[in-house]
Coordinates of C-alpha atoms in Angstrom, one line a residue:
M1 CA -0.8 -19.0 -8.7
R2 CA -0.4 -15.5 -10.0
L3 CA -0.3 -14.1 -6.4
D4 CA 2.3 -16.7 -5.5
L5 CA 4.4 -15.8 -8.6
F6 CA 4.6 -12.2 -7.6
R7 CA 5.1 -12.8 -3.9
G8 CA 8.0 -15.1 -4.8
L9 CA 9.3 -12.3 -7.1
A10 CA 9.1 -9.8 -4.2
N11 CA 11.1 -12.1 -2.0
W12 CA 13.8 -12.5 -4.7
L13 CA 13.9 -8.7 -5.3
M14 CA 14.2 -7.9 -1.6
F15 CA 17.1 -10.4 -1.2
L16 CA 19.0 -8.9 -4.2
G17 CA 18.4 -5.4 -2.9
H18 CA 19.5 -6.2 0.6
V19 CA 22.9 -7.6 -0.4
S20 CA 23.8 -4.0 -1.0
T21 CA 26.1 -4.5 -4.0
S22 CA 26.2 -2.4 -7.1
V23 CA 25.7 -5.3 -9.5
L24 CA 22.9 -7.2 -7.8
A25 CA 20.9 -4.0 -7.2
W26 CA 20.4 -3.7 -10.9
F27 CA 18.5 -7.0 -11.0
S28 CA 15.9 -5.6 -8.6
F29 CA 13.5 -3.0 -9.9
R30 CA 14.2 -0.6 -7.1
N31 CA 16.7 1.1 -9.5
Y32 CA 14.0 1.5 -12.2
G33 CA 11.1 3.0 -10.4
F34 CA 9.7 4.5 -7.2
S35 CA 8.4 1.2 -5.6
D36 CA 10.2 -2.0 -4.9
G37 CA 9.8 -5.6 -3.6
A38 CA 8.7 -4.4 -0.2
D39 CA 5.7 -2.6 -1.6
L40 CA 4.6 -5.6 -3.6
F41 CA 5.1 -7.9 -0.6
V42 CA 2.9 -5.8 1.7
F43 CA 0.2 -5.4 -0.9
I44 CA 0.0 -9.1 -1.7
S45 CA 0.1 -9.9 2.1
G46 CA -3.1 -7.9 2.5
Y47 CA -4.7 -9.5 -0.5
T48 CA -4.0 -13.1 0.6
S49 CA -4.8 -12.4 4.2
A50 CA -8.3 -11.2 3.2
L51 CA -8.8 -14.2 1.0
V52 CA -7.8 -16.8 3.6
F53 CA -9.0 -15.3 6.9
G54 CA -12.1 -13.6 5.4
R55 CA -13.4 -17.1 4.7
R56 CA -12.6 -18.2 8.3
M57 CA -14.5 -15.2 9.7
L58 CA -17.5 -15.7 7.5
E59 CA -17.8 -19.4 8.4
G60 CA -16.9 -19.2 12.1
G61 CA -17.7 -15.7 13.2
F62 CA -15.5 -12.9 14.4
V63 CA -13.9 -14.8 17.4
F64 CA -13.0 -17.8 15.3
G65 CA -11.6 -15.7 12.5
T66 CA -9.6 -13.6 15.0
T67 CA -8.0 -16.7 16.6
R68 CA -6.9 -17.9 13.1
L69 CA -5.4 -14.5 12.4
L70 CA -3.7 -14.2 15.7
R71 CA -2.2 -17.6 15.2
R72 CA -0.6 -16.4 12.0
V73 CA 0.6 -13.2 13.8
W74 CA 2.3 -15.4 16.3
Q75 CA 4.0 -17.4 13.5
I76 CA 5.3 -14.2 12.0
Y77 CA 6.4 -12.8 15.3
A78 CA 8.2 -16.1 16.2
A79 CA 9.9 -16.1 12.8
H80 CA 11.1 -12.5 13.4
I81 CA 12.5 -13.2 16.8
L82 CA 14.3 -16.3 15.6
L83 CA 15.7 -14.3 12.7
F84 CA 16.5 -11.5 15.0
V85 CA 18.6 -13.7 17.3
F86 CA 20.5 -15.4 14.5
Y87 CA 21.1 -12.1 12.8
L88 CA 22.5 -10.4 15.9
A89 CA 24.7 -13.4 16.8
S90 CA 26.0 -13.7 13.3
V91 CA 26.9 -10.0 13.0
H92 CA 28.7 -10.0 16.3
F93 CA 30.5 -13.3 15.7
L94 CA 31.7 -12.4 12.2
S95 CA 32.6 -8.9 13.3
N96 CA 34.9 -10.2 16.0
G97 CA 36.2 -13.3 14.3
F98 CA 37.2 -11.5 11.1
S99 CA 38.2 -8.1 12.5
S100 CA 35.4 -6.3 10.8
P101 CA 34.2 -3.7 13.4
D102 CA 32.4 -1.7 10.7
L103 CA 29.7 -4.5 10.5
I104 CA 28.5 -3.5 14.0
D105 CA 27.7 0.1 12.9
R106 CA 26.5 -0.8 9.4
Y107 CA 23.9 -3.4 10.7
N108 CA 22.9 -1.3 13.8
V109 CA 24.2 -3.8 16.3
A110 CA 26.0 -1.2 18.5
P111 CA 23.0 -0.8 20.9
L112 CA 23.3 -4.6 21.8
L113 CA 26.9 -4.1 22.9
N114 CA 26.1 -0.9 24.9
A115 CA 23.0 -2.2 26.7
P116 CA 22.3 -5.8 25.9
V117 CA 19.4 -6.5 28.2
E118 CA 17.5 -3.3 27.2
T119 CA 18.3 -3.9 23.6
I120 CA 16.9 -7.5 23.6
T121 CA 13.8 -6.2 25.5
Q122 CA 13.2 -3.5 22.9
G123 CA 13.8 -6.1 20.2
L124 CA 11.0 -8.3 21.6
L125 CA 8.8 -5.2 21.6
L126 CA 9.6 -4.6 18.0
R127 CA 11.1 -1.2 18.7
Y128 CA 14.8 -2.2 18.1
K129 CA 15.5 -3.5 14.6
P130 CA 18.9 -4.2 13.0
L131 CA 19.4 -3.2 9.4
N132 CA 17.0 -4.9 7.0
L133 CA 14.8 -6.4 9.8
D134 CA 12.0 -3.9 9.3
V135 CA 9.5 -5.7 7.2
L136 CA 8.4 -8.5 9.5
P137 CA 7.7 -6.1 12.4
L138 CA 5.5 -4.1 10.0
Y139 CA 3.8 -7.3 9.0
V140 CA 3.2 -8.2 12.6
V141 CA 1.5 -4.9 13.4
L142 CA -0.6 -4.9 10.3
M143 CA -1.8 -8.4 10.8
G144 CA -2.3 -7.8 14.5
A145 CA -4.6 -4.9 13.8
F146 CA -6.4 -6.7 11.0
P147 CA -9.2 -8.7 12.8
P148 CA -11.6 -5.7 13.4
V149 CA -10.6 -4.2 10.0
L150 CA -11.4 -7.4 8.2
W151 CA -14.7 -7.8 10.1
L152 CA -15.7 -4.3 9.0
M153 CA -14.5 -4.8 5.4
L154 CA -16.7 -7.9 5.0
R155 CA -19.7 -5.5 5.7
H156 CA -18.6 -2.1 4.6
R157 CA -15.4 -2.5 2.5
N158 CA -15.6 0.9 0.8
W159 CA -15.9 2.8 4.1
V160 CA -12.9 1.0 5.5
M161 CA -10.9 1.7 2.3
L162 CA -11.9 5.4 2.7
G163 CA -10.8 5.3 6.4
S164 CA -7.4 3.8 5.3
I165 CA -6.9 6.6 2.8
L166 CA -7.7 9.3 5.4
L167 CA -5.3 7.6 7.9
Y168 CA -2.6 7.6 5.3
F169 CA -2.9 11.3 4.6
A170 CA -3.2 12.2 8.3
A171 CA -0.1 10.2 9.1
R172 CA 1.9 12.1 6.5
Q173 CA 0.4 15.5 7.4
F174 CA 0.9 15.1 11.2
S175 CA 4.1 12.9 11.1
W176 CA 2.4 10.0 12.9
N177 CA 4.8 7.1 13.4
L178 CA 5.9 4.6 16.0
P179 CA 9.1 5.2 18.0
S180 CA 12.2 3.1 17.5
Y181 CA 15.0 2.2 19.9
P182 CA 17.4 3.8 20.8
S183 CA 16.0 6.8 18.8
G184 CA 14.1 7.8 15.7
V185 CA 10.9 6.2 14.3
W186 CA 10.0 3.1 12.3
Y187 CA 11.6 2.9 8.9
F188 CA 8.3 1.6 7.5
N189 CA 5.7 3.9 9.0
P190 CA 2.8 1.5 9.7
F191 CA 0.2 4.3 9.6
A192 CA 1.2 5.0 6.0
W193 CA 2.1 1.5 4.8
Q194 CA -1.3 0.1 6.0
L195 CA -2.7 1.7 2.8
L196 CA -1.1 -1.0 0.6
F197 CA -2.2 -3.8 3.0
V198 CA -5.8 -2.5 3.1
L199 CA -5.9 -1.9 -0.6
G200 CA -4.9 -5.5 -1.2
A201 CA -7.7 -6.7 1.1
W202 CA -10.2 -4.4 -0.5
L203 CA -9.4 -5.7 -3.9
A204 CA -9.7 -9.3 -2.7
L205 CA -13.1 -8.7 -1.1
G206 CA -14.7 -7.3 -4.3
G207 CA -13.0 -4.0 -4.9
A208 CA -11.3 -5.6 -8.0
N209 CA -14.6 -5.7 -9.7
T210 CA -15.1 -2.0 -9.2
L211 CA -11.8 -1.1 -10.7
H212 CA -11.6 -3.7 -13.4
F213 CA -12.3 -1.0 -16.0
L214 CA -8.9 0.4 -15.3
V215 CA -7.3 -2.9 -16.5
R216 CA -9.2 -2.7 -19.8
S217 CA -8.7 1.0 -20.4
R218 CA -6.4 1.9 -23.3
A219 CA -5.9 5.4 -21.8
I220 CA -4.7 4.0 -18.5
L221 CA -2.3 1.7 -20.4
V222 CA -0.7 4.7 -22.3
L223 CA -0.6 6.9 -19.2
G224 CA 0.7 4.1 -17.0
L225 CA 3.5 3.3 -19.4
A226 CA 4.4 7.0 -19.5
Y227 CA 4.5 7.2 -15.7
L228 CA 6.6 4.1 -15.4
L229 CA 9.1 5.7 -17.9
F230 CA 9.1 8.9 -15.9
A231 CA 9.6 7.0 -12.6
A232 CA 12.6 5.2 -14.2
V233 CA 14.2 8.4 -15.3
M234 CA 13.7 10.1 -11.9
T235 CA 15.1 7.0 -10.1
L236 CA 18.1 6.6 -12.4
S237 CA 18.9 10.3 -12.1
G238 CA 19.7 9.6 -8.5
L239 CA 22.2 6.9 -9.5
I240 CA 23.7 8.3 -12.7
P241 CA 25.0 11.9 -12.5
E242 CA 24.8 12.4 -16.3
I243 CA 21.0 12.0 -16.2
Q244 CA 20.7 14.2 -13.1
R245 CA 22.4 17.1 -14.9
L246 CA 19.8 17.0 -17.6
L247 CA 16.9 17.6 -15.2
P248 CA 15.8 20.8 -13.5
R249 CA 17.0 20.9 -9.9
A250 CA 13.5 21.3 -8.5
L251 CA 12.2 18.3 -10.4
F252 CA 15.0 16.1 -9.3
E253 CA 14.7 17.1 -5.6
A254 CA 10.9 16.4 -5.7
F255 CA 11.6 12.7 -6.1
N256 CA 15.1 12.2 -4.7
P257 CA 15.6 10.9 -2.1
N258 CA 12.6 8.6 -2.4
D259 CA 10.3 8.9 0.6
K260 CA 10.0 5.2 1.5
T261 CA 9.3 5.6 5.2
N262 CA 6.0 7.4 4.7
L263 CA 5.1 5.8 1.4
A264 CA 5.2 8.9 -0.8
P265 CA 2.1 9.2 -3.1
Y266 CA 4.2 8.9 -6.2
R267 CA 5.5 5.6 -4.8
F268 CA 2.0 4.3 -4.1
L269 CA 0.9 5.4 -7.6
H270 CA 3.9 3.5 -9.1
L271 CA 2.9 0.3 -7.5
A272 CA -0.7 0.8 -8.4
I273 CA 0.2 1.1 -12.1
V274 CA 2.5 -1.9 -11.9
I275 CA -0.5 -3.9 -10.5
I276 CA -2.9 -2.7 -13.2
L277 CA -0.5 -3.4 -16.0
G278 CA 0.4 -6.8 -14.4
A279 CA -3.2 -7.8 -14.3
R280 CA -3.7 -6.6 -18.0
F281 CA -0.7 -8.5 -19.4
I282 CA -0.8 -11.5 -17.1
P283 CA -4.5 -12.5 -16.6
I284 CA -5.5 -14.8 -13.8
D285 CA -6.0 -17.8 -16.2
A286 CA -2.8 -17.1 -18.3
A287 CA -1.5 -20.4 -19.7
G288 CA 2.0 -19.2 -19.3
L289 CA 1.7 -19.4 -15.5
Q290 CA 1.9 -23.2 -15.8
A291 CA 5.3 -23.0 -17.5
A292 CA 8.1 -24.8 -15.7
I293 CA 10.3 -21.7 -15.7
W294 CA 8.0 -20.0 -13.1
K295 CA 7.7 -22.9 -10.7
P296 CA 10.7 -21.9 -8.5
L297 CA 9.2 -18.4 -8.1
I298 CA 5.7 -19.8 -7.4
K299 CA 7.1 -22.2 -4.8
C300 CA 8.9 -19.3 -3.1
G301 CA 5.7 -17.4 -3.0
Q302 CA 3.8 -20.3 -1.5
Q303 CA 6.3 -20.6 1.3
S304 CA 6.8 -16.8 1.6
L305 CA 7.5 -16.4 5.4
E306 CA 10.3 -19.0 5.5
V307 CA 11.8 -17.8 2.2
F308 CA 11.7 -14.2 3.3
A309 CA 13.4 -14.9 6.6
V310 CA 16.1 -17.0 4.9
G311 CA 16.6 -14.3 2.3
I312 CA 17.2 -11.6 4.8
Y313 CA 19.8 -13.7 6.6
L314 CA 21.5 -14.7 3.4
S315 CA 21.6 -11.0 2.3
F316 CA 23.9 -10.3 5.3
I317 CA 26.0 -13.5 4.7
G318 CA 26.3 -12.5 1.0
Y319 CA 27.4 -9.0 1.9
F320 CA 30.0 -10.3 4.4
V321 CA 31.4 -12.9 1.9
L322 CA 31.7 -10.3 -0.9
K323 CA 33.3 -7.8 1.5
T324 CA 35.8 -10.4 2.9
I325 CA 36.7 -12.4 -0.2
S326 CA 35.9 -10.4 -3.4
D327 CA 33.4 -8.0 -4.6
G328 CA 34.1 -8.4 -8.3
I329 CA 31.2 -8.7 -10.8
I330 CA 31.6 -12.5 -11.1
A331 CA 31.6 -12.9 -7.3
Q332 CA 28.5 -10.8 -6.9
L333 CA 26.6 -12.8 -9.6
V334 CA 27.7 -16.1 -7.9
A335 CA 26.5 -14.8 -4.5
G336 CA 23.2 -13.6 -5.9
T337 CA 22.6 -16.9 -7.7
A338 CA 23.6 -19.0 -4.7
G339 CA 21.3 -17.0 -2.5
I340 CA 18.3 -17.5 -4.7
A341 CA 19.1 -21.2 -5.1
I342 CA 19.2 -21.6 -1.3
M343 CA 15.9 -19.7 -0.9
T344 CA 14.3 -21.9 -3.6
A345 CA 15.6 -25.1 -2.0
V346 CA 14.1 -24.0 1.4
A347 CA 10.8 -23.4 -0.4
Y348 CA 10.7 -26.8 -1.9
Y349 CA 11.8 -28.4 1.4
R350 CA 9.1 -26.6 3.4
S351 CA 6.5 -27.6 0.8
W352 CA 7.5 -31.2 1.0
S353 CA 7.6 -31.1 4.8
K354 CA 4.1 -29.6 5.1
R355 CA 2.7 -32.2 2.8
V356 CA 4.2 -35.0 4.9
E357 CA 2.8 -33.4 8.1
K358 CA -0.7 -32.9 6.7
S359 CA -0.8 -36.5 5.3
A360 CA 0.1 -37.7 8.8
H361 CA -2.5 -35.7 10.6
V362 CA -5.5 -35.0 8.3
P363 CA -7.8 -38.0 7.8
A364 CA -8.4 -39.1 4.2
G365 CA -11.2 -37.2 2.5
L366 CA -11.2 -34.2 4.8
P367 CA -10.0 -30.8 3.4
S368 CA -7.2 -29.1 5.2
L369 CA -8.1 -25.9 7.0
D370 CA -4.8 -24.3 6.0
K371 CA -5.7 -24.1 2.3
P372 CA -7.7 -21.2 1.0
H373 CA -10.5 -23.0 -0.8
A374 CA -12.7 -20.0 -1.1
A375 CA -12.9 -18.0 -4.3
P376 CA -12.7 -14.2 -3.9
G377 CA -16.4 -14.0 -4.7
D378 CA -17.3 -16.2 -1.7
L379 CA -16.1 -13.4 0.6
A380 CA -18.3 -10.6 -0.8
R381 CA -21.9 -9.9 0.2
P382 CA -24.3 -12.5 -1.3
A383 CA -25.8 -10.0 -3.8
E384 CA -22.3 -9.3 -5.2
R385 CA -20.9 -12.8 -5.3
A386 CA -21.8 -13.5 -8.9
A387 CA -20.2 -10.3 -10.1
I388 CA -16.8 -10.5 -8.4
R389 CA -13.7 -11.0 -10.5
V390 CA -10.1 -10.9 -9.3
V391 CA -8.0 -8.3 -11.1

């Protein structure tokens, strides 16, 4: 439930950030620290993937676990392509229908007009991505490469984690990245961002027990809060000139602009502290998680793929409506509220739809294979199972 809560929060934050308005951006924590909803989304994706598919691999072997993983990869890829087509068609239609040619350049749709067949082909290969359509291709690549990584982590999780760290630093040092079309590289460098995904998997498979002392440490609490305050000041200095003028130029330039593409170390550390403090103040059995106020967020986290895709599309529609009709504060708040309401409605609908489908196909008394029944300790080596706790 806690994972679903934060995954739903990540979806809401990414939607608000992608609408690209001055008011809504202040409701996402990207303006208050180095990391944002995308970092949290990738981390939780690695965690939940290890929980669900690690059990499949333990029970059915490498081949069975890989087929389950690749089925999920196909679902993510299909969702991306469907979103890709609707997104391009909508940008082109609204740009022509409402005489807004600037939409073509803003959302990186110009390549489609110049070379449509080549652009569509590159889109299918995940090399061409319109604005804001970068997360799902990253997710596809990370999940597609995950079967051998997961198999090794079930046996030697610490060595795999070390390898992930080394790959991260090598990618930053030698500028490793994947090429984009028509030029440049991926906005989310998969060789760097894999660190968050693997960290989530490592924690789910027993690493949380190793680092649980950090959650209880008072020193980490004090240092963590101090770092979050520092990150907030550095981030706000890039948005508020009055704060920037109070800082040494060298200090400001060290953190601005924020290196999101290659997941700067200070960005990774920021999310790590958010996770530690989140685990400290919201324990896994917190009674408050059952409160009705969190149910919409939890539901959005449970139906994360559908909610994410709808949120990305709505962010474009919201930007277009605000640009065309009004971009006043009230209009922005209404657009943000409406978008979150639609995302939540989609989550509840998909939850209901899946229950209906399962009740029609799963015989009474048999557990559904789509539900992660295993506890995190079930995925660790037998000698460790009794000791595993989820941070």
